[in-house]
Coordinates of C-alpha atoms and ligand atoms in Angstrom, one line a residue:
Chain A
M47 CA -0.1 -0.4 0.2
I48 CA 1.4 3.4 -0.9
R49 CA -0.4 6.5 0.3
L50 CA 0.3 10.2 -0.8
N51 CA -1.3 13.0 1.8
D52 CA -0.7 16.3 -0.1
V53 CA 2.5 15.7 -1.4
S54 CA 4.2 18.5 -3.2
Y55 CA 8.0 18.0 -4.5
T56 CA 10.6 20.8 -6.0
Y57 CA 13.9 20.3 -7.7
A58 CA 16.5 22.9 -7.0
S59 CA 14.8 24.0 -4.4
G60 CA 16.5 27.7 -2.7
T61 CA 18.3 28.3 -6.1
P62 CA 17.3 30.6 -9.4
F63 CA 16.7 27.2 -11.1
E64 CA 13.7 25.8 -8.9
R65 CA 11.1 24.0 -10.5
T66 CA 7.8 22.7 -9.2
A67 CA 7.0 18.8 -10.1
L68 CA 4.2 18.1 -8.3
F69 CA 1.5 20.0 -6.7
N70 CA -0.6 18.7 -3.6
I71 CA -0.8 15.2 -4.6
S72 CA -3.4 13.0 -2.8
M73 CA -3.8 9.0 -3.3
E74 CA -3.8 5.8 -2.3
I75 CA -2.4 2.7 -4.1
G76 CA -3.8 -0.8 -3.1
D77 CA -2.4 -3.7 -2.4
G78 CA -2.9 -6.2 -6.0
E79 CA -3.8 -2.6 -8.0
F80 CA -2.4 -2.8 -11.4
V81 CA -2.2 1.1 -12.3
A82 CA -0.9 2.9 -15.0
I83 CA 0.3 6.5 -15.2
V84 CA -0.1 8.4 -17.9
G85 CA 0.6 12.3 -18.9
S86 CA 2.8 14.5 -21.6
T87 CA 6.3 15.2 -21.0
G88 CA 7.5 16.7 -18.1
S89 CA 4.3 16.3 -16.8
G90 CA 6.0 14.9 -13.6
K91 CA 5.0 11.0 -13.9
S92 CA 8.9 9.9 -13.1
T93 CA 9.1 12.5 -10.1
L94 CA 5.6 11.0 -9.2
I95 CA 6.6 7.4 -8.8
Q96 CA 10.3 8.2 -7.3
V97 CA 8.3 10.4 -4.8
M98 CA 6.0 7.2 -4.1
A99 CA 9.8 4.8 -3.8
G100 CA 10.9 7.2 -1.4
L101 CA 13.6 8.3 -3.2
L102 CA 13.2 12.0 -3.4
P103 CA 12.6 13.5 0.5
S104 CA 9.2 14.7 1.0
T105 CA 6.4 14.6 3.7
G106 CA 3.4 12.8 3.3
V107 CA 4.2 9.4 1.9
T108 CA 3.5 6.3 3.8
S109 CA 4.1 2.9 2.4
D110 CA 4.5 -0.6 3.6
G111 CA 5.9 -3.9 1.6
R112 CA 9.1 -3.7 -0.5
I113 CA 9.2 -1.5 -3.5
G114 CA 10.9 -2.4 -6.3
L115 CA 11.7 0.8 -9.0
V116 CA 12.9 0.3 -12.5
F117 CA 14.4 3.1 -13.9
Q118 CA 13.6 5.0 -17.8
H119 CA 16.9 2.6 -19.0
P120 CA 17.4 0.7 -16.4
E121 CA 19.9 -1.1 -18.2
D122 CA 22.5 1.6 -17.3
Q123 CA 22.8 0.7 -13.9
L124 CA 24.3 -3.0 -14.4
F125 CA 27.9 -3.1 -13.4
E126 CA 28.5 -7.3 -11.9
E127 CA 30.4 -9.3 -14.0
S128 CA 27.9 -12.0 -14.7
V129 CA 24.1 -11.8 -15.1
E130 CA 23.9 -14.2 -12.3
A131 CA 25.8 -11.8 -9.8
E132 CA 23.7 -9.3 -11.2
L133 CA 20.6 -10.7 -10.5
A134 CA 22.2 -11.9 -6.7
F135 CA 23.0 -8.1 -5.7
A136 CA 19.3 -6.8 -4.7
P137 CA 17.8 -9.9 -2.7
K138 CA 21.7 -10.3 -1.0
N139 CA 21.5 -7.4 0.3
F140 CA 18.3 -7.8 1.6
G141 CA 19.5 -10.8 3.7
V142 CA 18.6 -13.8 1.0
D143 CA 21.0 -16.5 0.5
G144 CA 22.0 -20.1 -0.3
D145 CA 18.8 -21.9 -2.2
E146 CA 16.0 -19.4 -1.6
L147 CA 18.6 -17.0 -3.4
N148 CA 19.1 -19.6 -6.7
R149 CA 15.4 -19.8 -6.6
R150 CA 15.2 -16.1 -7.0
I151 CA 17.7 -16.2 -9.7
D152 CA 15.9 -19.0 -11.6
D153 CA 12.5 -17.4 -11.4
A154 CA 13.4 -13.9 -12.4
M155 CA 15.2 -15.4 -15.7
R156 CA 12.3 -17.0 -16.7
Q157 CA 9.9 -14.5 -16.0
V158 CA 11.7 -12.3 -18.3
G159 CA 12.7 -15.1 -20.7
L160 CA 16.4 -15.6 -20.3
P161 CA 17.7 -18.4 -21.1
E162 CA 19.9 -20.2 -18.4
E163 CA 23.6 -20.3 -20.4
Y164 CA 22.7 -16.3 -19.9
K165 CA 23.8 -16.6 -16.0
S166 CA 27.9 -16.7 -16.8
M167 CA 27.4 -14.1 -19.4
S168 CA 28.6 -10.4 -18.6
P169 CA 25.9 -7.9 -19.0
L170 CA 27.8 -5.8 -20.5
K171 CA 28.6 -7.7 -23.7
L172 CA 24.8 -8.1 -24.3
S173 CA 22.7 -6.9 -27.0
G174 CA 20.4 -3.6 -25.6
G175 CA 17.3 -5.8 -25.5
E176 CA 18.7 -8.5 -23.6
R177 CA 20.8 -5.7 -20.8
R178 CA 17.0 -4.6 -20.3
R179 CA 15.8 -7.8 -19.6
V180 CA 18.8 -8.7 -17.2
A181 CA 18.2 -5.1 -15.7
I182 CA 14.5 -5.5 -15.1
A183 CA 15.5 -9.3 -13.5
S184 CA 17.8 -8.1 -11.2
I185 CA 14.9 -5.6 -9.7
L186 CA 12.4 -8.5 -9.7
S187 CA 14.9 -10.9 -8.4
M188 CA 14.3 -8.8 -4.9
A189 CA 10.6 -10.2 -5.0
P190 CA 9.5 -6.4 -4.9
D191 CA 5.6 -6.5 -3.1
V192 CA 5.0 -3.1 -5.6
L193 CA 7.2 -3.2 -8.9
I194 CA 6.7 0.0 -10.0
L195 CA 8.2 0.5 -13.6
D196 CA 9.0 3.8 -15.6
E197 CA 8.2 3.5 -18.9
P198 CA 9.6 -0.2 -19.2
T199 CA 8.8 -1.1 -23.0
A200 CA 10.6 2.1 -25.0
G201 CA 13.1 1.2 -27.3
L202 CA 12.2 -2.7 -27.2
D203 CA 11.1 -4.9 -30.1
A204 CA 7.5 -5.8 -30.6
Q205 CA 7.9 -9.1 -29.8
S206 CA 10.2 -8.0 -26.7
K207 CA 7.5 -5.8 -25.4
R208 CA 5.0 -8.2 -26.1
K209 CA 6.5 -10.9 -23.6
L210 CA 7.8 -7.9 -21.0
L211 CA 3.9 -6.8 -20.9
E212 CA 2.9 -10.4 -20.3
T213 CA 5.4 -11.3 -17.4
I214 CA 4.1 -7.6 -16.1
R215 CA 1.1 -8.7 -16.1
R216 CA 1.2 -12.2 -14.5
L217 CA 3.4 -10.9 -11.4
N218 CA 0.0 -8.7 -10.9
E219 CA -2.2 -11.8 -11.3
G220 CA 0.3 -13.4 -8.8
G221 CA -0.9 -10.4 -6.3
T222 CA 2.3 -7.7 -7.0
T223 CA 1.2 -4.7 -7.3
I224 CA 2.2 -2.6 -10.7
I225 CA 2.5 1.1 -10.8
M226 CA 3.7 1.5 -14.1
V227 CA 4.5 4.7 -16.5
T228 CA 4.0 4.4 -20.2
H229 CA 3.2 6.5 -23.3
D230 CA 0.9 3.7 -24.7
M231 CA -2.5 4.3 -24.6
D232 CA -3.5 0.9 -26.4
D233 CA -0.9 -0.7 -23.2
A234 CA -2.5 1.5 -20.6
A235 CA -6.1 0.8 -21.7
R236 CA -5.9 -3.3 -22.0
L237 CA -3.7 -3.6 -19.0
A238 CA -4.6 -1.5 -16.1
R239 CA -7.5 -1.5 -14.2
R240 CA -7.0 2.4 -13.0
L241 CA -5.7 4.9 -14.6
I242 CA -3.6 8.4 -13.3
V243 CA -3.6 10.9 -16.2
M244 CA -0.8 13.8 -14.9
H245 CA -0.7 17.2 -16.3
N246 CA 1.7 20.1 -15.4
G247 CA 2.3 18.5 -11.5
R248 CA -1.1 17.8 -10.7
V249 CA -3.5 14.5 -11.2
L250 CA -5.9 15.8 -14.1
I251 CA -8.2 12.5 -14.0
D252 CA -7.7 9.4 -11.7
D253 CA -10.4 6.7 -12.8
A254 CA -10.7 3.0 -14.6
P255 CA -9.5 3.4 -18.5
R256 CA -12.9 3.2 -19.5
G257 CA -13.8 6.4 -17.3
V258 CA -10.8 8.4 -18.4
F259 CA -11.2 7.8 -22.1
R260 CA -14.5 8.9 -22.4
R261 CA -13.3 12.5 -21.0
T262 CA -12.0 13.1 -24.6
E263 CA -12.0 17.3 -23.5
L264 CA -9.6 16.4 -20.6
L265 CA -7.7 14.6 -22.5
K266 CA -6.9 16.4 -25.1
E267 CA -6.4 19.6 -22.4
A268 CA -3.2 16.9 -21.0
G269 CA -2.1 16.3 -24.6
L270 CA -2.7 12.4 -24.8
A271 CA -4.4 10.4 -27.4
Q272 CA -7.3 7.6 -27.2
P273 CA -6.4 4.0 -27.6
T274 CA -6.3 2.8 -31.1
A275 CA -9.9 1.3 -31.2
M276 CA -11.7 4.4 -29.9
T277 CA -9.8 6.7 -32.3
I278 CA -10.9 4.2 -35.5
L279 CA -14.4 4.4 -33.9
A280 CA -14.7 7.6 -33.2
R281 CA -13.4 8.4 -37.0
L282 CA -16.2 5.9 -38.3
K283 CA -18.9 7.6 -36.4
Q284 CA -17.4 10.7 -37.9
A285 CA -17.9 9.5 -41.2
G286 CA -21.8 9.0 -40.2
V287 CA -21.7 5.2 -39.4
D288 CA -23.6 4.5 -36.5
V289 CA -21.7 2.8 -33.8
S290 CA -20.7 3.3 -30.2
T291 CA -17.0 4.5 -29.4
D292 CA -16.7 2.6 -26.1
A293 CA -13.7 0.1 -26.7
L294 CA -10.5 0.1 -25.0
T295 CA -9.1 -2.7 -27.1
I296 CA -8.7 -3.7 -30.4
D297 CA -10.5 -7.2 -29.6
E298 CA -13.6 -4.7 -28.4
G299 CA -13.2 -2.9 -31.5
E300 CA -13.5 -5.4 -33.7
A301 CA -16.6 -7.2 -31.8
I302 CA -18.4 -3.2 -32.4
I303 CA -17.6 -3.0 -35.6
K304 CA -18.5 -6.6 -36.7
K305 CA -21.9 -6.0 -34.7
C306 CA -22.3 -2.8 -36.6
F307 CA -21.8 -4.5 -40.3
R308 CA -23.4 -7.7 -39.0
I309 CA -20.4 -9.5 -40.3
Chain B
M292 CA 23.5 15.2 -2.7
F293 CA 25.4 17.3 -5.4
Q294 CA 22.5 20.0 -5.2
D295 CA 24.7 22.0 -3.4
I296 CA 27.3 22.6 -5.8
T297 CA 27.3 26.4 -6.9
L298 CA 30.9 26.1 -8.0
G299 CA 31.2 27.0 -11.6
Q300 CA 27.3 27.7 -12.1
Y301 CA 25.8 30.0 -14.3
F302 CA 23.6 32.4 -13.7
P303 CA 22.2 34.0 -16.7
G304 CA 21.4 37.7 -16.2
Q305 CA 21.4 41.7 -18.0
S306 CA 23.4 43.1 -15.3
I307 CA 26.4 45.2 -16.0
I308 CA 28.9 42.5 -14.9
H309 CA 27.1 39.7 -17.0
R310 CA 27.6 42.7 -20.2
L311 CA 30.9 42.6 -19.8
D312 CA 33.3 40.8 -22.0
P313 CA 34.6 37.5 -20.7
R314 CA 38.1 38.4 -21.4
T315 CA 37.6 42.2 -19.5
K316 CA 36.4 39.7 -16.3
I317 CA 39.2 37.3 -16.5
F318 CA 41.8 40.5 -16.5
A319 CA 39.5 41.9 -13.4
V320 CA 39.4 38.6 -11.5
F321 CA 43.3 38.6 -12.0
A322 CA 43.9 42.0 -10.5
L323 CA 42.0 41.0 -7.6
L324 CA 43.5 37.8 -6.7
I325 CA 46.9 40.3 -7.1
M326 CA 45.4 42.6 -5.1
I327 CA 44.6 39.7 -2.2
F328 CA 47.6 38.1 -2.4
S329 CA 49.0 41.4 -1.7
A330 CA 46.9 42.4 1.0
A331 CA 48.6 42.6 4.9
T332 CA 46.8 45.3 7.1
S333 CA 43.2 45.1 8.4
T334 CA 42.0 48.3 6.2
E335 CA 43.6 46.8 3.2
Y336 CA 41.3 43.6 3.7
F337 CA 38.3 45.6 4.3
F338 CA 38.6 47.8 1.2
L339 CA 39.1 44.6 -0.9
T340 CA 36.0 43.1 0.6
A341 CA 34.1 46.3 0.2
L342 CA 35.3 46.0 -3.4
I343 CA 34.1 42.8 -4.3
F344 CA 30.8 43.1 -2.4
F345 CA 30.1 46.3 -4.3
F346 CA 31.0 43.8 -7.4
V347 CA 28.3 41.7 -6.0
L348 CA 25.9 44.1 -5.9
L349 CA 26.4 45.4 -9.4
S350 CA 25.9 41.5 -10.7
K351 CA 22.8 41.1 -8.9
I352 CA 23.5 37.6 -8.1
Q353 CA 21.5 36.1 -5.0
M354 CA 23.7 36.8 -1.8
S355 CA 22.7 33.2 -1.2
A356 CA 24.2 31.8 -4.4
V357 CA 27.4 33.5 -2.9
V358 CA 27.3 32.3 0.5
R359 CA 26.7 28.5 -1.0
S360 CA 29.6 29.2 -3.4
L361 CA 31.8 29.0 -0.3
R362 CA 30.5 26.0 1.4
P363 CA 32.3 23.3 -0.8
L364 CA 35.4 25.0 0.6
K365 CA 34.2 25.3 4.6
W366 CA 36.5 22.9 6.0
L367 CA 39.3 23.9 4.0
I368 CA 38.4 27.3 5.3
A369 CA 37.6 26.0 8.8
F370 CA 41.2 23.9 8.6
T371 CA 43.4 27.3 7.8
F372 CA 42.0 29.4 10.8
V373 CA 42.7 26.9 13.4
I374 CA 46.4 26.3 12.1
H375 CA 47.0 29.9 12.6
L376 CA 45.5 30.2 15.4
F377 CA 47.6 27.8 16.9
S378 CA 50.9 28.4 15.1
H379 CA 51.9 31.7 15.9
E380 CA 54.0 33.2 18.9
G381 CA 52.7 35.9 21.1
A382 CA 50.2 36.7 23.8
E383 CA 48.4 33.8 25.1
L384 CA 44.6 33.4 24.3
F385 CA 43.7 30.2 25.9
R386 CA 45.1 26.6 26.2
L387 CA 44.1 23.6 24.5
G388 CA 46.4 21.0 25.8
V389 CA 49.9 21.5 24.2
L390 CA 48.5 24.0 21.3
T391 CA 48.6 27.5 22.6
A392 CA 46.3 29.9 21.0
T393 CA 47.5 33.6 20.6
V394 CA 45.8 37.0 19.5
D395 CA 48.4 37.4 17.0
G396 CA 47.1 33.8 15.4
L397 CA 43.4 34.4 15.8
R398 CA 44.4 37.5 13.7
A399 CA 46.2 35.8 11.3
G400 CA 43.6 33.1 11.0
L401 CA 40.8 35.6 10.3
L402 CA 42.8 37.3 8.1
I403 CA 44.0 34.1 6.1
S404 CA 40.4 32.9 5.8
L405 CA 38.9 36.0 5.0
R406 CA 41.7 36.1 1.7
L407 CA 40.6 32.3 1.1
M408 CA 36.8 33.5 0.7
L409 CA 37.8 36.5 -0.8
M410 CA 39.4 34.5 -3.5
I411 CA 36.5 32.3 -3.9
V412 CA 33.7 34.8 -4.2
A413 CA 36.1 36.9 -6.6
S414 CA 36.4 33.6 -9.1
S415 CA 32.7 32.7 -8.4
L416 CA 31.7 35.9 -9.6
L417 CA 33.4 34.9 -12.5
T418 CA 31.6 31.8 -13.4
F419 CA 27.8 33.1 -11.9
T420 CA 28.1 35.7 -14.8
T421 CA 29.9 34.6 -17.6
A422 CA 28.1 31.4 -20.0
P423 CA 30.7 28.5 -19.7
L424 CA 30.8 28.7 -23.9
K425 CA 32.3 32.2 -23.5
L426 CA 34.5 31.7 -21.1
T427 CA 35.9 29.1 -23.0
D428 CA 36.3 31.5 -25.9
A429 CA 37.8 34.0 -24.2
T430 CA 40.5 31.0 -23.0
E431 CA 41.1 30.6 -26.4
K432 CA 41.5 34.3 -27.4
L433 CA 43.9 34.8 -24.3
L434 CA 46.1 31.5 -25.2
T435 CA 46.5 32.5 -29.1
P436 CA 49.6 34.7 -28.9
L437 CA 51.2 31.3 -27.0
K438 CA 50.1 29.2 -29.8
A439 CA 53.5 30.3 -31.4
V440 CA 55.3 28.5 -28.9
G441 CA 53.5 25.5 -29.2
V442 CA 50.3 25.9 -26.8
P443 CA 47.5 24.0 -28.1
A444 CA 45.2 26.5 -27.3
H445 CA 42.0 25.6 -29.4
E446 CA 42.5 22.3 -28.0
L447 CA 42.6 23.2 -24.3
A448 CA 39.5 25.2 -25.3
M449 CA 37.6 22.4 -26.3
M450 CA 38.4 20.4 -23.6
M451 CA 37.3 22.9 -21.4
T452 CA 34.1 23.5 -22.9
I453 CA 33.1 19.7 -23.3
A454 CA 34.3 19.3 -19.5
L455 CA 32.3 22.3 -18.6
R456 CA 29.3 20.8 -20.6
F457 CA 29.3 17.3 -19.7
I458 CA 29.9 17.6 -15.6
P459 CA 26.1 18.7 -14.8
T460 CA 25.5 15.5 -16.7
L461 CA 27.5 13.6 -15.0
F462 CA 26.0 14.4 -11.6
E463 CA 23.0 13.8 -12.9
E464 CA 23.9 10.4 -14.1
A465 CA 25.5 10.1 -10.5
D466 CA 22.6 10.9 -9.0
K467 CA 20.0 8.8 -10.8
I468 CA 22.4 5.4 -10.8
I469 CA 22.6 6.2 -6.7
K470 CA 18.9 6.3 -6.5
A471 CA 18.8 3.2 -8.6
Q472 CA 20.9 0.5 -6.4
K473 CA 19.4 2.3 -3.5
I474 CA 16.0 0.8 -4.5
R475 CA 18.1 -2.6 -5.0
G476 CA 19.7 -2.2 -1.4
L477 CA 23.0 -0.3 -1.2
D478 CA 23.2 1.7 1.4
I479 CA 26.0 4.3 1.3
E480 CA 25.4 5.7 4.3
R481 CA 26.6 2.7 6.4
G482 CA 29.6 1.0 7.3
N483 CA 33.4 1.2 8.0
F484 CA 35.6 3.0 5.5
V485 CA 36.6 0.4 3.5
K486 CA 33.1 -1.0 3.4
R487 CA 31.7 2.1 1.9
L488 CA 34.7 2.2 -0.7
K489 CA 33.4 -1.8 -1.6
M490 CA 29.8 0.4 -1.8
M491 CA 31.0 2.6 -4.3
V492 CA 31.6 -0.2 -6.9
P493 CA 28.0 -0.6 -7.9
I494 CA 28.1 3.2 -8.4
L495 CA 31.7 3.9 -10.3
V496 CA 31.7 1.2 -12.8
P497 CA 28.0 2.2 -14.4
L498 CA 28.9 5.7 -14.2
F499 CA 32.6 5.3 -15.8
L500 CA 30.8 2.7 -18.3
S501 CA 28.4 5.7 -19.2
A502 CA 30.6 8.7 -19.5
F503 CA 32.7 6.6 -21.7
R504 CA 30.2 5.5 -24.4
R505 CA 29.1 9.7 -23.8
A506 CA 32.6 10.2 -24.8
D507 CA 32.6 7.7 -27.8
D508 CA 29.4 9.3 -29.0
L509 CA 30.2 12.6 -29.3
A510 CA 33.7 11.9 -30.4
M511 CA 31.8 10.1 -33.7
A512 CA 29.4 13.2 -33.6
M513 CA 32.2 15.6 -33.6
E514 CA 33.7 13.4 -36.5
A515 CA 30.5 13.2 -38.6
R516 CA 30.3 17.1 -38.5
C517 CA 34.3 16.9 -39.9
Y518 CA 35.4 18.9 -36.8
R519 CA 39.0 19.1 -37.3
G520 CA 40.7 21.1 -34.6
G521 CA 40.7 25.5 -35.1
E522 CA 42.1 25.9 -38.2
G523 CA 40.4 28.2 -39.8
R524 CA 37.3 28.0 -37.7
T525 CA 35.4 31.1 -36.7
H526 CA 33.1 31.7 -34.1
M527 CA 28.9 32.3 -34.4
K528 CA 29.2 35.1 -32.1
S529 CA 32.4 36.8 -31.6
L530 CA 33.8 38.1 -28.7
E531 CA 33.8 42.2 -28.6
I532 CA 35.7 44.8 -26.6
T533 CA 33.1 47.5 -26.1
R534 CA 33.3 50.8 -24.6
L535 CA 32.1 49.3 -20.8
D536 CA 34.9 46.8 -21.1
R537 CA 37.8 49.5 -21.8
L538 CA 36.1 51.6 -19.1
A539 CA 35.6 48.9 -16.6
I540 CA 39.5 47.9 -17.1
A541 CA 40.9 51.3 -17.0
A542 CA 39.2 51.1 -13.8
I543 CA 40.3 47.9 -11.9
A544 CA 44.1 48.9 -13.3
L545 CA 43.8 51.9 -11.8
I546 CA 42.7 50.8 -8.7
A547 CA 45.1 47.1 -8.6
G548 CA 48.0 49.9 -9.3
A549 CA 47.3 52.2 -6.7
F550 CA 46.8 49.6 -3.9
V551 CA 49.9 47.5 -4.8
M552 CA 51.9 50.9 -5.0
I553 CA 50.4 51.6 -1.7
R554 CA 51.6 48.0 -0.5
M555 CA 55.0 48.6 -1.6
L556 CA 55.7 51.8 -0.2
S557 CA 54.7 51.2 3.1
V558 CA 56.6 48.2 3.3
Ligands
ATP810 N1 16.5 16.5 -11.4 C1 16.0 17.2 -12.1 N2 16.4 18.7 -11.8 C2 15.5 19.7 -12.0 N3 14.3 19.7 -12.6 C3 13.7 18.2 -13.1 C4 14.4 17.5 -12.9 N4 14.0 16.0 -13.1 C5 12.6 16.4 -13.4 N5 12.8 17.7 -13.5 C6 11.6 18.8 -13.8 O1 10.3 18.3 -13.5 C7 9.4 18.4 -14.4 C8 8.8 17.0 -14.2 O2 9.7 15.9 -14.5 P1 9.7 14.5 -14.9 O3 10.4 13.5 -14.9 O4 8.7 13.9 -13.3 O5 8.8 14.3 -15.8 P2 7.8 12.9 -16.4 O6 6.9 13.1 -16.9 O7 8.5 11.9 -16.3 O8 8.5 13.5 -18.3 P3 9.0 12.3 -19.5 O9 7.9 12.0 -20.2 O10 9.4 13.3 -20.5 O11 9.8 11.2 -18.7 C9 10.0 18.6 -15.3 O12 9.7 20.0 -15.7 C10 11.4 19.0 -15.2 O13 12.0 19.9 -16.3
MG811 MG1 9.9 10.3 -17.2

């Protein structure tokens, strides 16, 4: 559980460069939720999740459970000689060893789809996408209760992206709280059960995806698009077709179109 | 963690000091340093403090920023003060074990600390009011005559530019890596010296790797734009000595000249 009570955050406070990135944020994220945080560039998403994880000094933040945070470009934080050592770093710091440690490492490798033989390889000699997987696994191996991810799929190919999102979904089914920053409205609509829209350091909307994407005007104000399915249906409607635009995923959109054209 | 460092930071502005040519300011800082080094009496120190204070006011830089620039060197200043306090002969002030603090020591300590602070403020004023790029341009210009004796003026200036450009980036990067490793359970504030040194590995390895990567990228980008050293390069914005500069140079030269002259006559 993470609770923010009237939290603000200012960078470079007290200098001529000071910049307030968060204004009076209050919210509560319960155990087992899947929350997506969306918003245009500079709206305060990364700052918000760092405040949640307790990395930026601020008052009014309470949380329980272990929080794992996967930064944007997490592959930049790798430093060990082998993938195995990299994955062992976090759990060891939290006092895990022996069989439990090995189990954690194997689990994490399986979760991100890294083959067994990668264990002994140097993380620095892997490809960008593989390094990303190692970095994410190095957080998963600490078995976090809350997993926060900052644009985890940015820069990945379609297949790796799908696999990673699938892993995240499965972790959530297993009880892990997920908080994911994303720019992809389709992912947000399809996966999250709650959507937080950030705009200029404030929470603009905090609702279920369906509720959020119905508010076309507010979304436009926040500089955000709708999911692909909704956009297509809206165009159809504009062209004069009598069709509902209430579809979050491609599948839902397909069903609506099929029904409309009786195919 | 690095938020306190203002040394070498530029605060954009439109004050008289900001508008001066960087070469004028470099000259002025040198003149000030010479005066600070030659000062001996309290009157002279008082005069210099007032002069530098006046420049700070002219620059419209916030006092808090000026004070912050002293912070990284506070231990050096304190250390110098203590050394002087206990290392002079003369009337006893108080005793601390085998050490004796003297009145002369106190006076010397205060003046030396003041001297250090004045030096820091004077040079900070230069970097506070001058864009780094202009500063390197000025360095290059000032070093150009030395090219004849083999000083690589352009290369030095370019290295300075690049270093200045990437220092903030490096701090940002370090900040990010420290946060990332904290999440993974790294505790940099605990443990003895050796343990803490070992704690630096997860921070320094990624930091160096990214610095090398950046250097590679930068070299490639420069080559892709046909960079090949200083031969025949011109500047988009050329430095220019204006009337204001001539006035400032004359004034500061006059003050420094008079100051040093009085100093020499009073020996
Ligand atoms: N280290 C920093 N120092 C000063 N200001 C910062 C810093 N990090 C972020 N900011 C400012 O805070 C605001 C919010 O930044 P933040 O990184 O949280 O945005 P974001 O929503 O994550 O954007 P993006 O989608 O580009 O990642 C921005 O205006 C940014 O300029
Ligand atoms: Mg961000």
